[in-house]
CSV table of C-alpha atoms in Angstrom, one decimal:
chain,number,residue,atom,x,y,z
O,1404,MET,CA,17.2,-10.9,-93.9
O,1405,SER,CA,15.3,-14.3,-94.5
O,1406,ASP,CA,14.8,-16.9,-91.7
O,1407,ALA,CA,17.2,-19.2,-93.5
O,1408,ALA,CA,19.9,-16.4,-93.8
O,1409,ALA,CA,19.3,-15.5,-90.0
O,1410,GLN,CA,19.9,-19.3,-89.1
O,1411,GLY,CA,23.2,-19.1,-91.0
O,1412,SER,CA,21.7,-21.1,-93.9
O,1413,ARG,CA,21.7,-24.2,-91.7
O,1414,GLU,CA,19.0,-26.8,-91.3
O,1415,ARG,CA,17.9,-27.9,-87.9
O,1416,HIS,CA,17.0,-31.6,-87.4
O,1417,ILE,CA,14.1,-32.9,-85.3
O,1418,VAL,CA,13.4,-36.3,-83.9
O,1419,VAL,CA,9.6,-36.9,-83.0
O,1420,LEU,CA,8.4,-39.6,-80.7
O,1421,ILE,CA,5.0,-40.7,-81.1
O,1422,SER,CA,2.4,-43.5,-79.8
O,1423,GLY,CA,-0.7,-43.1,-81.8
O,1424,SER,CA,-2.5,-41.5,-84.8
O,1425,GLY,CA,0.0,-38.7,-85.2
O,1426,THR,CA,-2.0,-35.6,-85.7
O,1427,ASN,CA,0.4,-33.6,-83.8
O,1428,LEU,CA,3.3,-35.1,-85.9
O,1429,GLN,CA,1.2,-34.0,-89.0
O,1430,ALA,CA,1.3,-30.5,-87.9
O,1431,LEU,CA,5.0,-30.6,-87.6
O,1432,ILE,CA,5.3,-32.4,-91.0
O,1433,ASP,CA,3.2,-29.8,-92.7
O,1434,ALA,CA,5.2,-27.0,-91.0
O,1435,GLN,CA,8.7,-28.1,-91.6
O,1436,ASN,CA,10.8,-25.8,-94.0
O,1437,THR,CA,7.8,-23.3,-94.2
O,1438,PRO,CA,7.7,-19.8,-92.6
O,1439,ALA,CA,6.1,-21.4,-89.4
O,1440,LEU,CA,9.2,-23.7,-88.9
O,1441,PRO,CA,12.0,-22.5,-91.3
O,1442,SER,CA,15.3,-24.4,-91.9
O,1443,ALA,CA,13.9,-27.5,-90.1
O,1444,ARG,CA,13.4,-31.0,-91.0
O,1445,ILE,CA,12.1,-34.1,-89.3
O,1446,THR,CA,14.9,-36.8,-89.7
O,1447,LEU,CA,13.3,-39.6,-87.7
O,1448,VAL,CA,9.9,-40.7,-86.2
O,1449,LEU,CA,10.1,-43.3,-83.4
O,1450,SER,CA,7.1,-44.9,-82.0
O,1451,ASN,CA,6.6,-47.3,-79.1
O,1452,ARG,CA,3.6,-48.8,-80.7
O,1453,LYS,CA,4.0,-50.8,-83.8
O,1454,ALA,CA,0.5,-50.1,-85.3
O,1455,ALA,CA,0.7,-46.4,-84.6
O,1456,TYR,CA,-0.8,-44.6,-87.7
O,1457,GLY,CA,1.9,-41.8,-87.2
O,1458,LEU,CA,4.4,-44.2,-88.7
O,1459,THR,CA,2.2,-44.2,-91.9
O,1460,ARG,CA,2.1,-40.5,-91.9
O,1461,ALA,CA,5.8,-40.3,-91.7
O,1462,ALA,CA,6.3,-42.8,-94.5
O,1463,GLN,CA,3.8,-40.9,-96.7
O,1464,ALA,CA,5.4,-37.6,-96.2
O,1465,VAL,CA,7.2,-36.0,-99.2
O,1466,PRO,CA,10.0,-36.8,-99.0
O,1467,PRO,CA,9.4,-39.8,-96.7
O,1468,ILE,CA,10.6,-39.5,-93.1
O,1469,PRO,CA,12.6,-42.5,-91.6
O,1470,THR,CA,10.9,-44.3,-89.0
O,1471,ALA,CA,11.7,-46.6,-86.1
O,1472,TYR,CA,9.8,-48.7,-83.6
O,1473,LEU,CA,10.7,-50.0,-80.2
O,1474,GLY,CA,8.1,-51.3,-77.9
O,1475,LEU,CA,8.7,-51.8,-74.2
O,1476,GLN,CA,7.2,-55.3,-73.8
O,1477,PRO,CA,8.8,-56.7,-76.9
O,1478,TYR,CA,12.2,-55.2,-75.9
O,1479,LEU,CA,11.9,-56.7,-72.4
O,1480,LYS,CA,10.9,-60.0,-73.8
O,1481,ALA,CA,13.9,-60.0,-76.3
O,1482,ASN,CA,16.3,-59.0,-73.6
O,1483,PRO,CA,15.9,-61.1,-70.4
O,1484,GLY,CA,17.2,-59.3,-67.4
O,1485,LYS,CA,16.8,-55.9,-68.9
O,1486,THR,CA,14.6,-53.2,-67.2
O,1487,ARG,CA,12.2,-50.5,-68.1
O,1488,ASP,CA,15.1,-48.0,-67.5
O,1489,ASP,CA,17.3,-50.1,-69.9
O,1490,TYR,CA,14.6,-49.6,-72.4
O,1491,ASP,CA,14.4,-45.9,-71.9
O,1492,ARG,CA,18.2,-45.8,-72.4
O,1493,GLU,CA,18.0,-47.6,-75.6
O,1494,VAL,CA,15.3,-45.1,-76.8
O,1495,GLY,CA,17.9,-42.5,-75.9
O,1496,ARG,CA,20.5,-44.2,-78.0
O,1497,ILE,CA,18.3,-44.4,-81.0
O,1498,VAL,CA,17.5,-40.6,-80.7
O,1499,ALA,CA,21.3,-39.6,-79.9
O,1500,ARG,CA,22.6,-41.6,-83.0
O,1501,ALA,CA,20.2,-39.5,-85.2
O,1502,LYS,CA,22.1,-36.4,-84.0
O,1503,PRO,CA,19.0,-34.1,-83.8
O,1504,ASP,CA,19.0,-30.5,-82.6
O,1505,LEU,CA,15.6,-31.1,-80.7
O,1506,VAL,CA,13.5,-34.1,-79.7
O,1507,VAL,CA,9.7,-33.5,-79.6
O,1508,LEU,CA,7.4,-35.9,-77.6
O,1509,ALA,CA,4.2,-35.6,-79.7
O,1510,GLY,CA,1.8,-38.0,-78.0
O,1511,TRP,CA,4.4,-40.3,-76.7
O,1512,MET,CA,2.5,-42.3,-74.2
O,1513,HIS,CA,5.4,-43.5,-72.0
O,1514,ILE,CA,6.9,-41.8,-69.1
O,1515,MET,CA,10.6,-41.6,-69.6
O,1516,GLY,CA,13.2,-42.5,-66.9
O,1517,ASP,CA,16.5,-41.4,-66.1
O,1518,GLY,CA,18.1,-43.6,-68.7
O,1519,PHE,CA,16.6,-41.6,-71.6
O,1520,LEU,CA,17.5,-38.2,-70.1
O,1521,ASN,CA,21.0,-39.3,-69.1
O,1522,VAL,CA,21.8,-40.4,-72.7
O,1523,VAL,CA,20.3,-37.4,-74.5
O,1524,GLY,CA,21.9,-35.2,-71.8
O,1525,GLY,CA,25.4,-36.4,-72.4
O,1526,ASP,CA,25.7,-38.1,-69.1
O,1527,GLU,CA,25.8,-41.5,-70.5
O,1528,PRO,CA,27.4,-42.9,-73.8
O,1529,TYR,CA,25.1,-43.7,-76.7
O,1530,ASP,CA,27.5,-45.8,-78.7
O,1531,GLY,CA,30.6,-47.3,-77.3
O,1532,GLU,CA,32.2,-44.4,-75.4
O,1533,GLU,CA,30.5,-41.8,-77.8
O,1534,ARG,CA,28.5,-39.2,-76.0
O,1535,VAL,CA,26.4,-36.2,-77.2
O,1536,GLN,CA,28.6,-33.3,-77.2
O,1537,LYS,CA,25.7,-30.9,-76.3
O,1538,PRO,CA,22.6,-31.9,-74.3
O,1539,ILE,CA,19.8,-32.4,-76.8
O,1540,PRO,CA,16.7,-30.5,-75.7
O,1541,VAL,CA,13.4,-32.3,-75.2
O,1542,ILE,CA,10.0,-31.0,-75.2
O,1543,ASN,CA,6.6,-32.5,-74.6
O,1544,LEU,CA,3.1,-31.5,-75.7
O,1545,HIS,CA,0.7,-31.8,-72.7
O,1546,PRO,CA,-3.1,-31.1,-73.1
O,1547,ALA,CA,-3.4,-29.3,-69.7
O,1548,LEU,CA,-2.0,-26.2,-67.9
O,1549,PRO,CA,1.1,-26.1,-65.9
O,1550,GLY,CA,0.6,-27.9,-62.7
O,1551,ALA,CA,-2.9,-29.1,-63.4
O,1552,PHE,CA,-3.7,-32.6,-64.5
O,1553,ASP,CA,-0.3,-34.0,-64.9
O,1554,GLY,CA,0.0,-37.5,-66.5
O,1555,ALA,CA,-2.6,-39.5,-68.5
O,1556,HIS,CA,-6.3,-38.6,-69.3
O,1557,ALA,CA,-5.7,-34.9,-68.7
O,1558,ILE,CA,-8.4,-33.9,-71.1
O,1559,GLU,CA,-11.2,-36.1,-69.4
O,1560,ARG,CA,-10.0,-35.1,-65.9
O,1561,ALA,CA,-10.2,-31.3,-66.8
O,1562,TYR,CA,-13.5,-31.7,-68.4
O,1563,GLU,CA,-14.9,-33.5,-65.2
O,1564,ALA,CA,-13.4,-30.8,-62.9
O,1565,PHE,CA,-15.2,-28.3,-65.0
O,1566,GLN,CA,-18.5,-30.0,-64.6
O,1567,LYS,CA,-18.0,-30.0,-60.8
O,1568,GLY,CA,-17.3,-26.4,-60.8
O,1569,GLU,CA,-13.7,-26.7,-59.8
O,1570,ILE,CA,-12.2,-25.0,-62.8
O,1571,LYS,CA,-13.4,-22.4,-65.4
O,1572,HIS,CA,-11.0,-23.4,-68.2
O,1573,SER,CA,-8.2,-25.6,-69.2
O,1574,GLY,CA,-5.6,-25.4,-71.8
O,1575,ALA,CA,-2.5,-26.9,-73.4
O,1576,MET,CA,1.3,-26.3,-73.1
O,1577,VAL,CA,4.6,-27.2,-74.6
O,1578,HIS,CA,7.1,-27.9,-71.9
O,1579,ARG,CA,10.7,-29.0,-71.4
O,1580,VAL,CA,11.1,-32.7,-70.4
O,1581,VAL,CA,12.5,-33.3,-66.8
O,1582,LYS,CA,12.4,-36.3,-64.5
O,1583,GLU,CA,9.1,-35.2,-62.9
O,1584,VAL,CA,6.1,-35.9,-65.1
O,1585,ASP,CA,4.9,-32.9,-66.9
O,1586,ARG,CA,6.6,-30.5,-64.5
O,1587,GLY,CA,9.3,-29.2,-66.8
O,1588,GLU,CA,9.5,-25.4,-67.5
O,1589,PRO,CA,6.8,-24.3,-69.9
O,1590,VAL,CA,7.7,-23.2,-73.2
O,1591,LEU,CA,4.3,-22.1,-74.5
O,1592,VAL,CA,0.9,-22.2,-72.6
O,1593,ARG,CA,-2.5,-21.6,-74.1
O,1594,GLU,CA,-5.8,-21.3,-72.2
O,1595,VAL,CA,-8.7,-23.2,-73.7
O,1596,GLU,CA,-12.3,-22.3,-72.5
O,1597,ILE,CA,-14.6,-25.1,-71.7
O,1598,LEU,CA,-18.3,-24.0,-72.7
O,1599,PRO,CA,-21.2,-24.7,-70.5
O,1600,GLY,CA,-23.1,-27.7,-71.9
O,1601,GLU,CA,-20.4,-28.6,-74.3
O,1602,PRO,CA,-19.9,-32.3,-75.0
O,1603,ILE,CA,-16.4,-33.4,-74.2
O,1604,GLU,CA,-15.9,-34.3,-77.9
O,1605,ALA,CA,-16.4,-30.6,-78.8
O,1606,PHE,CA,-14.0,-29.4,-76.1
O,1607,GLU,CA,-11.4,-32.0,-77.1
O,1608,GLU,CA,-11.7,-30.9,-80.8
O,1609,ARG,CA,-11.1,-27.4,-80.0
O,1610,LEU,CA,-8.2,-28.2,-77.7
O,1611,HIS,CA,-6.4,-30.5,-80.2
O,1612,ALA,CA,-6.7,-27.5,-82.8
O,1613,VAL,CA,-4.7,-25.3,-80.2
O,1614,GLU,CA,-2.2,-28.2,-79.7
O,1615,TRP,CA,-1.5,-28.4,-83.4
O,1616,LYS,CA,-0.5,-24.7,-83.3
O,1617,ILE,CA,1.6,-24.6,-80.2
O,1618,ILE,CA,3.6,-27.7,-81.0
O,1619,VAL,CA,4.9,-25.9,-84.1
O,1620,GLU,CA,5.3,-22.6,-82.3
O,1621,GLY,CA,7.1,-24.4,-79.3
O,1622,THR,CA,9.4,-26.4,-81.6
O,1623,ARG,CA,10.5,-23.2,-83.4
O,1624,LYS,CA,11.0,-21.3,-80.3
O,1625,VAL,CA,13.5,-24.0,-78.7
O,1626,LEU,CA,15.2,-24.5,-82.0
O,1627,ASP,CA,15.8,-20.8,-82.4
O,1628,GLU,CA,17.3,-20.7,-78.8
O,1629,GLY,CA,20.1,-23.1,-79.8
O,1630,ALA,CA,22.8,-22.8,-82.4
O,1631,PRO,CA,22.0,-25.2,-85.4
O,1632,THR,CA,24.8,-27.6,-86.2
O,1633,THR,CA,23.9,-29.3,-89.5
O,1634,PRO,CA,24.7,-27.5,-92.8
O,1635,VAL,CA,22.0,-27.5,-95.6
O,1636,SER,CA,22.9,-30.2,-98.2
């Protein structure tokens, strides 16, 4: 039986959130509807930075992938009295309206608050009284091992710790998104060795190559856990 047949001939939809150049997004674009990520399509790429090259990658994909932009500071300026949590909630609404089977944070450099998780989890409406019928799983790619170097600049911090003899290796993981930063249940974990005398640029390059693989593998793993909902057109 083919992968498509095993999935009930249904296509799974993915929303990807980005902030930068989109190399992790590109790995997903290249993998969609291939044996690496069968019966799956990215239906929206949302960025919190207007100049993010990942938006160009999405627009230049074949076929082009719809994009959206919502920056925190422009949102707050345009909506006096609104808060960061209101912004997170609005991001959740944009995502929920796309009705994805999965949300992937692929270099999304903004810590999500309760507003986002409440909307995609079905605890708050996203459009009038409309709520998601089933919580939408959200996963994140983080360039560190579970419990190590949570938050920003994980690669630099791991490299520095290696130089001090505090660690022997680092790694990358795909994990579920929860309220605590980078503390959600790991979906996939890969160790990456740091070589003695290796410049940080070389270590970073090897780690990114691992990230491009596990973001695809983790996306497929989580998609395969849930029942797809959108028939192939």
